[in-house]
PDB file of C-alpha atoms in Angstrom:
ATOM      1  CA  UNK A 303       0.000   0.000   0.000  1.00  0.00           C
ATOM      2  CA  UNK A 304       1.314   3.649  -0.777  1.00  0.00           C
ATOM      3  CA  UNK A 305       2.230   5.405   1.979  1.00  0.00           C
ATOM      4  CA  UNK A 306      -0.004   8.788   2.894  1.00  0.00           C
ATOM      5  CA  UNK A 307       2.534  10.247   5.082  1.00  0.00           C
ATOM      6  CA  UNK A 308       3.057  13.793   4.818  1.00  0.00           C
ATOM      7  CA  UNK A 309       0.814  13.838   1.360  1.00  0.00           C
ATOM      8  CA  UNK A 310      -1.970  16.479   0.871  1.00  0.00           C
ATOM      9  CA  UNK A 311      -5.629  14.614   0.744  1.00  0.00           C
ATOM     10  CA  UNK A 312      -8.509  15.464  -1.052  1.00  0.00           C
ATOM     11  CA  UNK A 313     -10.760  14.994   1.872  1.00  0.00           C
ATOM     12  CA  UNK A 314     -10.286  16.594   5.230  1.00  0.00           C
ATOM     13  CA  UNK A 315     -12.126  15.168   8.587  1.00  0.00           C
ATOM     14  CA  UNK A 316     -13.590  17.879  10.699  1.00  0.00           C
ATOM     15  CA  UNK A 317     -13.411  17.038  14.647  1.00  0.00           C
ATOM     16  CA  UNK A 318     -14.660  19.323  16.996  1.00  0.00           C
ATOM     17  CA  UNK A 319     -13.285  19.252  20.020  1.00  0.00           C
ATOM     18  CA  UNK A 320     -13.942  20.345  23.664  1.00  0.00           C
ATOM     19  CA  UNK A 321     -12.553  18.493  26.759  1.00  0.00           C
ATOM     20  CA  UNK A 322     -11.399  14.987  24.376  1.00  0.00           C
ATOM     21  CA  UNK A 323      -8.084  14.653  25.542  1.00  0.00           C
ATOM     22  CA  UNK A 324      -9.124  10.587  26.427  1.00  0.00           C
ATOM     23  CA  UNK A 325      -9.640  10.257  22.665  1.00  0.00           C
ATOM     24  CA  UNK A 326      -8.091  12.859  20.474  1.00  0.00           C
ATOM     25  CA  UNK A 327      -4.675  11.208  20.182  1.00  0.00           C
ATOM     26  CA  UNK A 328      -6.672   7.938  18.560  1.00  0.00           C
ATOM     27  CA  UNK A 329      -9.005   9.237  16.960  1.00  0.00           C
ATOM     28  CA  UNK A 330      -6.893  11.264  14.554  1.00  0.00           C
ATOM     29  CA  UNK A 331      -4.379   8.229  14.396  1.00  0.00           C
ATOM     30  CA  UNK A 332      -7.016   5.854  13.271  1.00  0.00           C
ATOM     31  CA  UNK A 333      -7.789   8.219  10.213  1.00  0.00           C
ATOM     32  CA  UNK A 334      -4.689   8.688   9.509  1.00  0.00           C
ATOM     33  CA  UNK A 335      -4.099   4.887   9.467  1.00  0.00           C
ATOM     34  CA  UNK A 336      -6.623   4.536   6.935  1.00  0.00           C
ATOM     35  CA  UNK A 337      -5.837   2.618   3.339  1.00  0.00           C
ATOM     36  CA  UNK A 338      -7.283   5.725   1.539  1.00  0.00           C
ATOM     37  CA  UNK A 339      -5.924   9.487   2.422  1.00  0.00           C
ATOM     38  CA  UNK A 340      -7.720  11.945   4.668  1.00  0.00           C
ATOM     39  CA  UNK A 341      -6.143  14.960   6.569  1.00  0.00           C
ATOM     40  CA  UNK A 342      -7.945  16.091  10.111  1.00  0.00           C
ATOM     41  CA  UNK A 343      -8.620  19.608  11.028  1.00  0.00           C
ATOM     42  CA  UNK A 344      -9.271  20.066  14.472  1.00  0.00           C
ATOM     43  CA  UNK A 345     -11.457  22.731  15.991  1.00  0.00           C
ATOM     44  CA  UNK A 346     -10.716  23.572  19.839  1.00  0.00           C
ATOM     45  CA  UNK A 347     -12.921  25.484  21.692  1.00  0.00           C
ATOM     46  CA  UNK A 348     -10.602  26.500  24.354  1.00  0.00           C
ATOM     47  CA  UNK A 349     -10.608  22.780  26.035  1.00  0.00           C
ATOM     48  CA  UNK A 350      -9.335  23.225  29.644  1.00  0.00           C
ATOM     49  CA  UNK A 351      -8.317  19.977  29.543  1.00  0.00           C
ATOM     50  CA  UNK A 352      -5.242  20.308  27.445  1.00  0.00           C
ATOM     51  CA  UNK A 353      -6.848  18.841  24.216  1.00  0.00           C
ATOM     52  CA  UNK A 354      -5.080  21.066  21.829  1.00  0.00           C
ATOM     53  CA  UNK A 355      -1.758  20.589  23.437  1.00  0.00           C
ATOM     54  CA  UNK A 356      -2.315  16.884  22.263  1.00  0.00           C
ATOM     55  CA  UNK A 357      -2.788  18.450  19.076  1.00  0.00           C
ATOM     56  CA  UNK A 358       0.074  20.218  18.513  1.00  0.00           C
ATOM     57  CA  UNK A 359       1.959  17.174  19.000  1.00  0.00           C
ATOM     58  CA  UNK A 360       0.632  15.000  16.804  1.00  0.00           C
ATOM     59  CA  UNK A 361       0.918  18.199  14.456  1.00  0.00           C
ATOM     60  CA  UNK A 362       4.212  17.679  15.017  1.00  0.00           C
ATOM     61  CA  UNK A 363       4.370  13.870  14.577  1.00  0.00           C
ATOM     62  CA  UNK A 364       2.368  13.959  11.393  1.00  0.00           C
ATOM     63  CA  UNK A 365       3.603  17.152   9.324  1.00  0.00           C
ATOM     64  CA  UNK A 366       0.980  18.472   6.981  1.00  0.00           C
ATOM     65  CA  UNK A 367      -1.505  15.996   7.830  1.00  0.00           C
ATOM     66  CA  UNK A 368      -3.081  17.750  11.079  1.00  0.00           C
ATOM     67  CA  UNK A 369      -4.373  21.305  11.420  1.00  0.00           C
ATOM     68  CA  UNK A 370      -6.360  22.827  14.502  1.00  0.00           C
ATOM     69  CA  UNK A 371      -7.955  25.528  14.697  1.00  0.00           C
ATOM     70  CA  UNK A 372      -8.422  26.988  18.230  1.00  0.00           C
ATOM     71  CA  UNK A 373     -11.107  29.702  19.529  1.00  0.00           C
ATOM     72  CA  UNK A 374     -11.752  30.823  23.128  1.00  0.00           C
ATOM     73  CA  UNK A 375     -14.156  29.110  24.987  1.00  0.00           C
ATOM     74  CA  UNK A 376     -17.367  27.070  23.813  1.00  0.00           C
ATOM     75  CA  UNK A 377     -18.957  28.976  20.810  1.00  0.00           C
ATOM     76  CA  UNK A 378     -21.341  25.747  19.491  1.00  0.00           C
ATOM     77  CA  UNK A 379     -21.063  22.943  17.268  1.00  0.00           C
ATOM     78  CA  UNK A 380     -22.726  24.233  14.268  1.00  0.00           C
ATOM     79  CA  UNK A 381     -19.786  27.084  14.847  1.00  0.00           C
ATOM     80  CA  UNK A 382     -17.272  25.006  14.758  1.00  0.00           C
ATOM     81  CA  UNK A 383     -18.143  23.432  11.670  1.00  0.00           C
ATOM     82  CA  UNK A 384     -18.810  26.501   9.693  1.00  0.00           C
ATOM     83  CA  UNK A 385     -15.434  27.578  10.690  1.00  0.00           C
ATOM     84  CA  UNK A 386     -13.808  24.095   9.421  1.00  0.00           C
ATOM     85  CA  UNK A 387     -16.050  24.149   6.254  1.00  0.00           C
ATOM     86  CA  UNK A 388     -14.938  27.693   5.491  1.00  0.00           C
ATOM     87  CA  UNK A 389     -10.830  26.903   5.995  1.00  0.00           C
ATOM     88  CA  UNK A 390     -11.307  23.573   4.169  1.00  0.00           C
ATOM     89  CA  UNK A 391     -12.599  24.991   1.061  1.00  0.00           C
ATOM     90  CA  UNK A 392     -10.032  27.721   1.436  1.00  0.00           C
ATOM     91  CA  UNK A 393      -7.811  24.738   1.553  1.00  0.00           C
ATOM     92  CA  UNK A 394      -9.038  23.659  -1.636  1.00  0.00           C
ATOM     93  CA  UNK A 395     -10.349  20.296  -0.513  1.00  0.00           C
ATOM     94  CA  UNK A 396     -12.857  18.210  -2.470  1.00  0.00           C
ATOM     95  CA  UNK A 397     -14.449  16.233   0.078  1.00  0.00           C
ATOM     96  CA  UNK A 398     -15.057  17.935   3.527  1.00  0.00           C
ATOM     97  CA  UNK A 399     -16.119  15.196   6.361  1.00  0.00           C
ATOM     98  CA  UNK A 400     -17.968  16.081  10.110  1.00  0.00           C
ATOM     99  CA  UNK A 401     -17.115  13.694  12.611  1.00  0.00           C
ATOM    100  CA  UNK A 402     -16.836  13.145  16.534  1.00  0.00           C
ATOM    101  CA  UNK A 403     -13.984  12.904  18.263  1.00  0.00           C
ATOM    102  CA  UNK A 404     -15.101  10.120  20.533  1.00  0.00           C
ATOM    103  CA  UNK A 405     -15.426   7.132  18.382  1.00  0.00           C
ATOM    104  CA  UNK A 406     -19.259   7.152  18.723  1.00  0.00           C
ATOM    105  CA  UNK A 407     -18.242   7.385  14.231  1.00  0.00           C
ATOM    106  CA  UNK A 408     -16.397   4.226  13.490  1.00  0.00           C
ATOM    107  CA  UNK A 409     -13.373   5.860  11.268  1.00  0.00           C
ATOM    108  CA  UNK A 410     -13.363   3.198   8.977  1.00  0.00           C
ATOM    109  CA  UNK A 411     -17.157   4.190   7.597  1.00  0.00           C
ATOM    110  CA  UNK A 412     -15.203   7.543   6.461  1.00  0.00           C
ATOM    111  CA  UNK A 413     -14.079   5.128   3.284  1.00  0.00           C
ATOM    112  CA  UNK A 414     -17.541   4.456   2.496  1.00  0.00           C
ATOM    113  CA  UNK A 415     -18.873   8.202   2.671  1.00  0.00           C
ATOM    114  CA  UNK A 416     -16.390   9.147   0.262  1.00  0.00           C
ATOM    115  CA  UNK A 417     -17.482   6.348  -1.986  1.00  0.00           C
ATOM    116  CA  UNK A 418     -20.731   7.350  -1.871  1.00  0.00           C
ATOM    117  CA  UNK A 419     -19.525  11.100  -3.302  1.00  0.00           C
ATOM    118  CA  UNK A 420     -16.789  10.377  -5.469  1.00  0.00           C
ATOM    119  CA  UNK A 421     -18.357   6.966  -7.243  1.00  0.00           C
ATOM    120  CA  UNK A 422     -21.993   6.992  -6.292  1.00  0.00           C
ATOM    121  CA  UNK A 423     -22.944  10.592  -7.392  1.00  0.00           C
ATOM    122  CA  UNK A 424     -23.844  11.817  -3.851  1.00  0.00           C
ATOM    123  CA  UNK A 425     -23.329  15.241  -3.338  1.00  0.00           C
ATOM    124  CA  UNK A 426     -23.462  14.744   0.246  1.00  0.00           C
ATOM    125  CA  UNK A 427     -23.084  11.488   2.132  1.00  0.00           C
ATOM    126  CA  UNK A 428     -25.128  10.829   5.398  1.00  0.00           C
ATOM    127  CA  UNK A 429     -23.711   8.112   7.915  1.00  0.00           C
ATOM    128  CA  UNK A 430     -27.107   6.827   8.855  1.00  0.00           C
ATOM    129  CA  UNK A 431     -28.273   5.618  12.328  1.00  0.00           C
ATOM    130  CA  UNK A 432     -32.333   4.590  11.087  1.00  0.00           C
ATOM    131  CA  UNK A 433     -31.665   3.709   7.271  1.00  0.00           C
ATOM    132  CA  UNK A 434     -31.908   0.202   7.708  1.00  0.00           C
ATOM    133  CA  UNK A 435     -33.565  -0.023  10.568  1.00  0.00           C
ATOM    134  CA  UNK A 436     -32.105   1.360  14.360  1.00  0.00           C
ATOM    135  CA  UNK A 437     -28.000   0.815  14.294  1.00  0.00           C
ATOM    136  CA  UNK A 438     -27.312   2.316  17.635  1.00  0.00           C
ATOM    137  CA  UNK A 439     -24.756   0.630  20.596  1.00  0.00           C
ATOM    138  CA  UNK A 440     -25.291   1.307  24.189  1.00  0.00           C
ATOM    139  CA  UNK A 441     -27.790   4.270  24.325  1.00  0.00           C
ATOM    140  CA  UNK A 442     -30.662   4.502  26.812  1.00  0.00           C
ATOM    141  CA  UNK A 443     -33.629   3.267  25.217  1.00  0.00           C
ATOM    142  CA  UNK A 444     -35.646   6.636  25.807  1.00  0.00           C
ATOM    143  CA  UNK A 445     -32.699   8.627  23.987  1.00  0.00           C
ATOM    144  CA  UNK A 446     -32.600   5.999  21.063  1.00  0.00           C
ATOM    145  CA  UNK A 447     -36.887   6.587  21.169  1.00  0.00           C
ATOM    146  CA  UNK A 448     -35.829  10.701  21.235  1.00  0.00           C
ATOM    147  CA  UNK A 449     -33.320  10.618  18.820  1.00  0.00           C
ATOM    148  CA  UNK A 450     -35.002   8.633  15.844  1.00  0.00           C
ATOM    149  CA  UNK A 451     -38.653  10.105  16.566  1.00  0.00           C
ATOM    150  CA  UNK A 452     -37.193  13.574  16.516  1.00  0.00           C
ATOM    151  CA  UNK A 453     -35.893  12.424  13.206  1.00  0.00           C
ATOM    152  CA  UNK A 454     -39.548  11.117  11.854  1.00  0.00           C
ATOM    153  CA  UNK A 455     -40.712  14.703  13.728  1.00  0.00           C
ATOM    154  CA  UNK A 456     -38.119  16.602  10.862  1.00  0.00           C
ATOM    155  CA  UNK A 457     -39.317  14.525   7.977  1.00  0.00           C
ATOM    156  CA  UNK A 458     -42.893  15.125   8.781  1.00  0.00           C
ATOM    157  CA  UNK A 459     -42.695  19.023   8.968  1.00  0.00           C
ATOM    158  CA  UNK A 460     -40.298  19.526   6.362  1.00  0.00           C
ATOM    159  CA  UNK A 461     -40.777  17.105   3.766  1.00  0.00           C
ATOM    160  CA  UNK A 462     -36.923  16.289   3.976  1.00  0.00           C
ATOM    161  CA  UNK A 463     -36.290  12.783   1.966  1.00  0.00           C
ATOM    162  CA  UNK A 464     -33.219  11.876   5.013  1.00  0.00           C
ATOM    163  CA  UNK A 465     -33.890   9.396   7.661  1.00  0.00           C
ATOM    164  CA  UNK A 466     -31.828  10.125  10.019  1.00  0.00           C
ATOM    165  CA  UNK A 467     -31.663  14.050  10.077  1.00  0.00           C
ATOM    166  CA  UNK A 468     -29.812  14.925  13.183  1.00  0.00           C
ATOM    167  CA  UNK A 469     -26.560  12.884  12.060  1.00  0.00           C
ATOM    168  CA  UNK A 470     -23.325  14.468  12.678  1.00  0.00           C
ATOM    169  CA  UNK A 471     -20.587  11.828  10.308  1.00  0.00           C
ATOM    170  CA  UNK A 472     -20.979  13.728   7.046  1.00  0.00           C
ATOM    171  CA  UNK A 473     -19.580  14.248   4.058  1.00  0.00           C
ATOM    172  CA  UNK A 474     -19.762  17.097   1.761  1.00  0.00           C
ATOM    173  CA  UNK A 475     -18.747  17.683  -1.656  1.00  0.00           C
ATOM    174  CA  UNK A 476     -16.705  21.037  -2.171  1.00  0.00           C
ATOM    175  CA  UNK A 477     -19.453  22.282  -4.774  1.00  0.00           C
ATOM    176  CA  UNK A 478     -21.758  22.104  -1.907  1.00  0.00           C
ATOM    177  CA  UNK A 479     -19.898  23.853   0.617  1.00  0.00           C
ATOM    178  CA  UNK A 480     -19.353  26.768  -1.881  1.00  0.00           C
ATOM    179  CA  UNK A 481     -22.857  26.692  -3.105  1.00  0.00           C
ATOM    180  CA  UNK A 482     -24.919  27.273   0.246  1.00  0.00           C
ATOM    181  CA  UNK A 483     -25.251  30.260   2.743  1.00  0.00           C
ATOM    182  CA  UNK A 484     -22.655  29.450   5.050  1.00  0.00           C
ATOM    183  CA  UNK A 485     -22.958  32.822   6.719  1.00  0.00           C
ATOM    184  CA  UNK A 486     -26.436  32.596   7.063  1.00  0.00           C
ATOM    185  CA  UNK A 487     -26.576  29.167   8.911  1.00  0.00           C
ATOM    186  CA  UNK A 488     -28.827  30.330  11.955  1.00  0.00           C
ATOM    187  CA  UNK A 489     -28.462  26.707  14.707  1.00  0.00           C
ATOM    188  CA  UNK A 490     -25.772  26.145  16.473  1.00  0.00           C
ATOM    189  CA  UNK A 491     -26.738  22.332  18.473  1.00  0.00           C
ATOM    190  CA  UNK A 492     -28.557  19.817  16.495  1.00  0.00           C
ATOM    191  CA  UNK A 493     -31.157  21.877  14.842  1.00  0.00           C
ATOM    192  CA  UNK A 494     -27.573  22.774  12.462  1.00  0.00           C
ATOM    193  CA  UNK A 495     -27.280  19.340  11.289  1.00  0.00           C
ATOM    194  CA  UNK A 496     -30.905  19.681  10.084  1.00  0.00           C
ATOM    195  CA  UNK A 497     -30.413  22.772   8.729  1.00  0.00           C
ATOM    196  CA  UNK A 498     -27.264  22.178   6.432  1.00  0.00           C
ATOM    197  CA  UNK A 499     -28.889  18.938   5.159  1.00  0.00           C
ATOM    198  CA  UNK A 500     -32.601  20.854   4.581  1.00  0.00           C
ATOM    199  CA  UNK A 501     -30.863  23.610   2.887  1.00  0.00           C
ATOM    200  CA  UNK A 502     -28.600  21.079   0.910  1.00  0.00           C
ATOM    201  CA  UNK A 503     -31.766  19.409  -0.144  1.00  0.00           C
ATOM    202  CA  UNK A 504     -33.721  22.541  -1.240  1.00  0.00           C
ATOM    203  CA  UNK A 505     -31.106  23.596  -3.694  1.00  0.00           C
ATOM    204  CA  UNK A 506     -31.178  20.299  -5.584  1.00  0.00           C
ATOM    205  CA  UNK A 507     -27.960  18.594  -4.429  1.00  0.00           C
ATOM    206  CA  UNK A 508     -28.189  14.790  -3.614  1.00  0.00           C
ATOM    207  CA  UNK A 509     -28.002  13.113  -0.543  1.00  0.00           C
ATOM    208  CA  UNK A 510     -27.535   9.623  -0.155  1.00  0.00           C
ATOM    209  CA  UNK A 511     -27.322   7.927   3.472  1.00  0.00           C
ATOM    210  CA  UNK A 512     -25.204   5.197   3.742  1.00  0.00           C
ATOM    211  CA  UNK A 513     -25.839   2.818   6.545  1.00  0.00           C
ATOM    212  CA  UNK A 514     -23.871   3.152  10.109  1.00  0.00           C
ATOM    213  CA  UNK A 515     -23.503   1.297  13.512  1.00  0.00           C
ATOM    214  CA  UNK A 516     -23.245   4.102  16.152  1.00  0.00           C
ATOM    215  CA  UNK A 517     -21.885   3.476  19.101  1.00  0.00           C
ATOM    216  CA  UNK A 518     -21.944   5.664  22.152  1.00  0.00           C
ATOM    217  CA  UNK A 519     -18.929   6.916  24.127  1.00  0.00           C
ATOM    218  CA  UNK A 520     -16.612   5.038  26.443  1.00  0.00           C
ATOM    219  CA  UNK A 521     -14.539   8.046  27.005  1.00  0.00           C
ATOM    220  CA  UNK A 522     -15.354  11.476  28.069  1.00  0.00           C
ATOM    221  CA  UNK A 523     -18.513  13.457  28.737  1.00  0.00           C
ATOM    222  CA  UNK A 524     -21.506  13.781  26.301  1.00  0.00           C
ATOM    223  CA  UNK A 525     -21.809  16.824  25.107  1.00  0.00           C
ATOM    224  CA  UNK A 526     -26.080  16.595  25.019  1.00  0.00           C
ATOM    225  CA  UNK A 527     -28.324  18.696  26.431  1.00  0.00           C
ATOM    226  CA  UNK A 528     -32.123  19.245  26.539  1.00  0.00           C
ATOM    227  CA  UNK A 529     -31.781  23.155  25.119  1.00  0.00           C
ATOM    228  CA  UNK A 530     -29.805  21.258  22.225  1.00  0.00           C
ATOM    229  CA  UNK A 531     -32.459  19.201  21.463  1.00  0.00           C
ATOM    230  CA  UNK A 532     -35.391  21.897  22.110  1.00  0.00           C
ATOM    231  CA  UNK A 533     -33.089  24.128  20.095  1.00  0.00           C
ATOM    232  CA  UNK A 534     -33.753  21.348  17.137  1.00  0.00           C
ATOM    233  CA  UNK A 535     -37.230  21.361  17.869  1.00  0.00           C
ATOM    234  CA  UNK A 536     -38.664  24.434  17.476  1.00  0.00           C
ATOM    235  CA  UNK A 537     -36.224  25.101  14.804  1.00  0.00           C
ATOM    236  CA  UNK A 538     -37.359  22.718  12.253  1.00  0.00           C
ATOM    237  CA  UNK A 539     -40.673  24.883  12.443  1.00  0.00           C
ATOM    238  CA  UNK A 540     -38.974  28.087  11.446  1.00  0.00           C
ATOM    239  CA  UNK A 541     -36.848  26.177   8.979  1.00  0.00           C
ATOM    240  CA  UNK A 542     -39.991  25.207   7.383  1.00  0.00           C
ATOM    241  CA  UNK A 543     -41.723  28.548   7.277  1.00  0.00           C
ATOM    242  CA  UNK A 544     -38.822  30.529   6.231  1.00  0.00           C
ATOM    243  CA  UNK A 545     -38.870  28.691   3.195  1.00  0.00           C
ATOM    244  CA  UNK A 546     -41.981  29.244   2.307  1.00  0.00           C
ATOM    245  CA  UNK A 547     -40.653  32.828   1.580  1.00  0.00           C
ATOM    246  CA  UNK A 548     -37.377  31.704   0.075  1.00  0.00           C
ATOM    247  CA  UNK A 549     -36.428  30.842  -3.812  1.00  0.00           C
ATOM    248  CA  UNK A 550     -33.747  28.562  -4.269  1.00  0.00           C
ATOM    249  CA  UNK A 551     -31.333  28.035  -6.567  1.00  0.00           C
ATOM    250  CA  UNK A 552     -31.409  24.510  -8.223  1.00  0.00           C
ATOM    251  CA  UNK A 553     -27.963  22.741  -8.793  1.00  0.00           C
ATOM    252  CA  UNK A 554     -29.736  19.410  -9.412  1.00  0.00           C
ATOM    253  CA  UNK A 555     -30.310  20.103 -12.956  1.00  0.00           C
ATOM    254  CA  UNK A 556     -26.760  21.642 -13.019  1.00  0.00           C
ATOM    255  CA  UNK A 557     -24.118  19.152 -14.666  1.00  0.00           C
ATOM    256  CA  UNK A 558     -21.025  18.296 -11.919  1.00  0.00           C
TER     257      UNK A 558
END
């Protein structure tokens, strides 16, 4: 196999971070380990835990392969992301990946995202919980009830054709990234996963979910919250009625 060391991917991995010093070090090892290439920007909201310390070394270790980004203090996931989507394009990367930092994502299912883009003609790739049924490892039974109802609850109000709406292991194609209203994403918890994939949807670009097993955290706290999910709530109604006032442009009929 050809070695990836110190070569510039076309896809970057996007891992937000706050207090994942138990799991940052192998996390971004086990992408880097994979058979195909992908780099790993890290965003650090000011982890008090010495996260980005962490790293910095493994910047060092792996030259070129690792970026962070850090900002001061927790500012949101939906944040983060837009901040890694933004320097990732700038980057000029092709294929621009979410994923958490605690291996509830299995790495290895990052192959089969970018399949999904680069050979299946998905525009963006969903790693889906509730596609074939309920893949999820050691959650509560009322958050696994939450989580994929909440889901049904999206598809129901906004007509979006994605079964499991709230998923955070994405991938999106650059021409997606550059397409939509980054600066005008409004969530910032959960309610921004919907959003990016609604808005995705409503401008014509194809989604395809590829099946998942997700498997909750060993290490470190869950980052959850009941505003997070209310936040995800109520915002799928103003998602809805906003675009009821909105025209969109339509990059399905648009060759790639």
């Amino acid at each position: 196999m050809e070695s990836t060391i110190g070569r510039r991917a076309d896809s970057v991995v996007i891992i937000p971070t706050y207090n994942e010093k138990e799991n940052i070090r192998a996390i971004t090892e086990a992408v880097l380990s994979l058979p195909v290439a992908f780099d790993v920007l890290v965003i650090d909201d000011g982890s008090p835990d010495g996260t980005a310390d962490i790293v910095r070394q493994l910047m060092a270790e792996h030259p070129g392969r690792i970026n962070m980004i850090e900002r001061s203090g927790k500012q949101g996931l939906g944040t983060a992301y837009l901040t890694g989507f933004k320097r990732a394009v700038a980057d000029g990367y092709d294929y621009i990946f979410e994923m958490d930092a605690d291996f509830s994502h299995n790495p290895e299912d990052l192959i089969k995202l970018r399949k999904a883009c680069v050979e299946d003609g998905a525009d963006v790739a969903v790693g889906s919980r509730y596609v074939t049924g309920v893949n999820v490892v050691n959650w509560p039974m009322g958050r696994v009830l939450m989580s994929y109802y909440a889901s049904a609850y999206v598809r129901l109000v906004t007509g979006l054709p994605v079964r499991d709406t709230t998923a955070g292991f994405v991938c999106y194609t650059r021409r997606v990234l550059e397409a939509l209203p980054l600066d005008n994403v409004r969530f910032k918890g959960y309610a921004f996963q919907i959003e990016m994939k609604f808005t995705a949807h409503k401008y014509g670009f194809v989604i395809k979910e590829v099946p998942i097993i997700f498997v909750n955290r060993v290490l470190g706290e869950s980052k959850m919250s009941s505003g997070i999910f209310s936040e995800a709530v109520l915002g799928v109604v103003k998602l809805k009625l906003s675009s009821l006032f909105r025209k969109y442009p339509d990059y399905g009929s648009k060759g790639k």
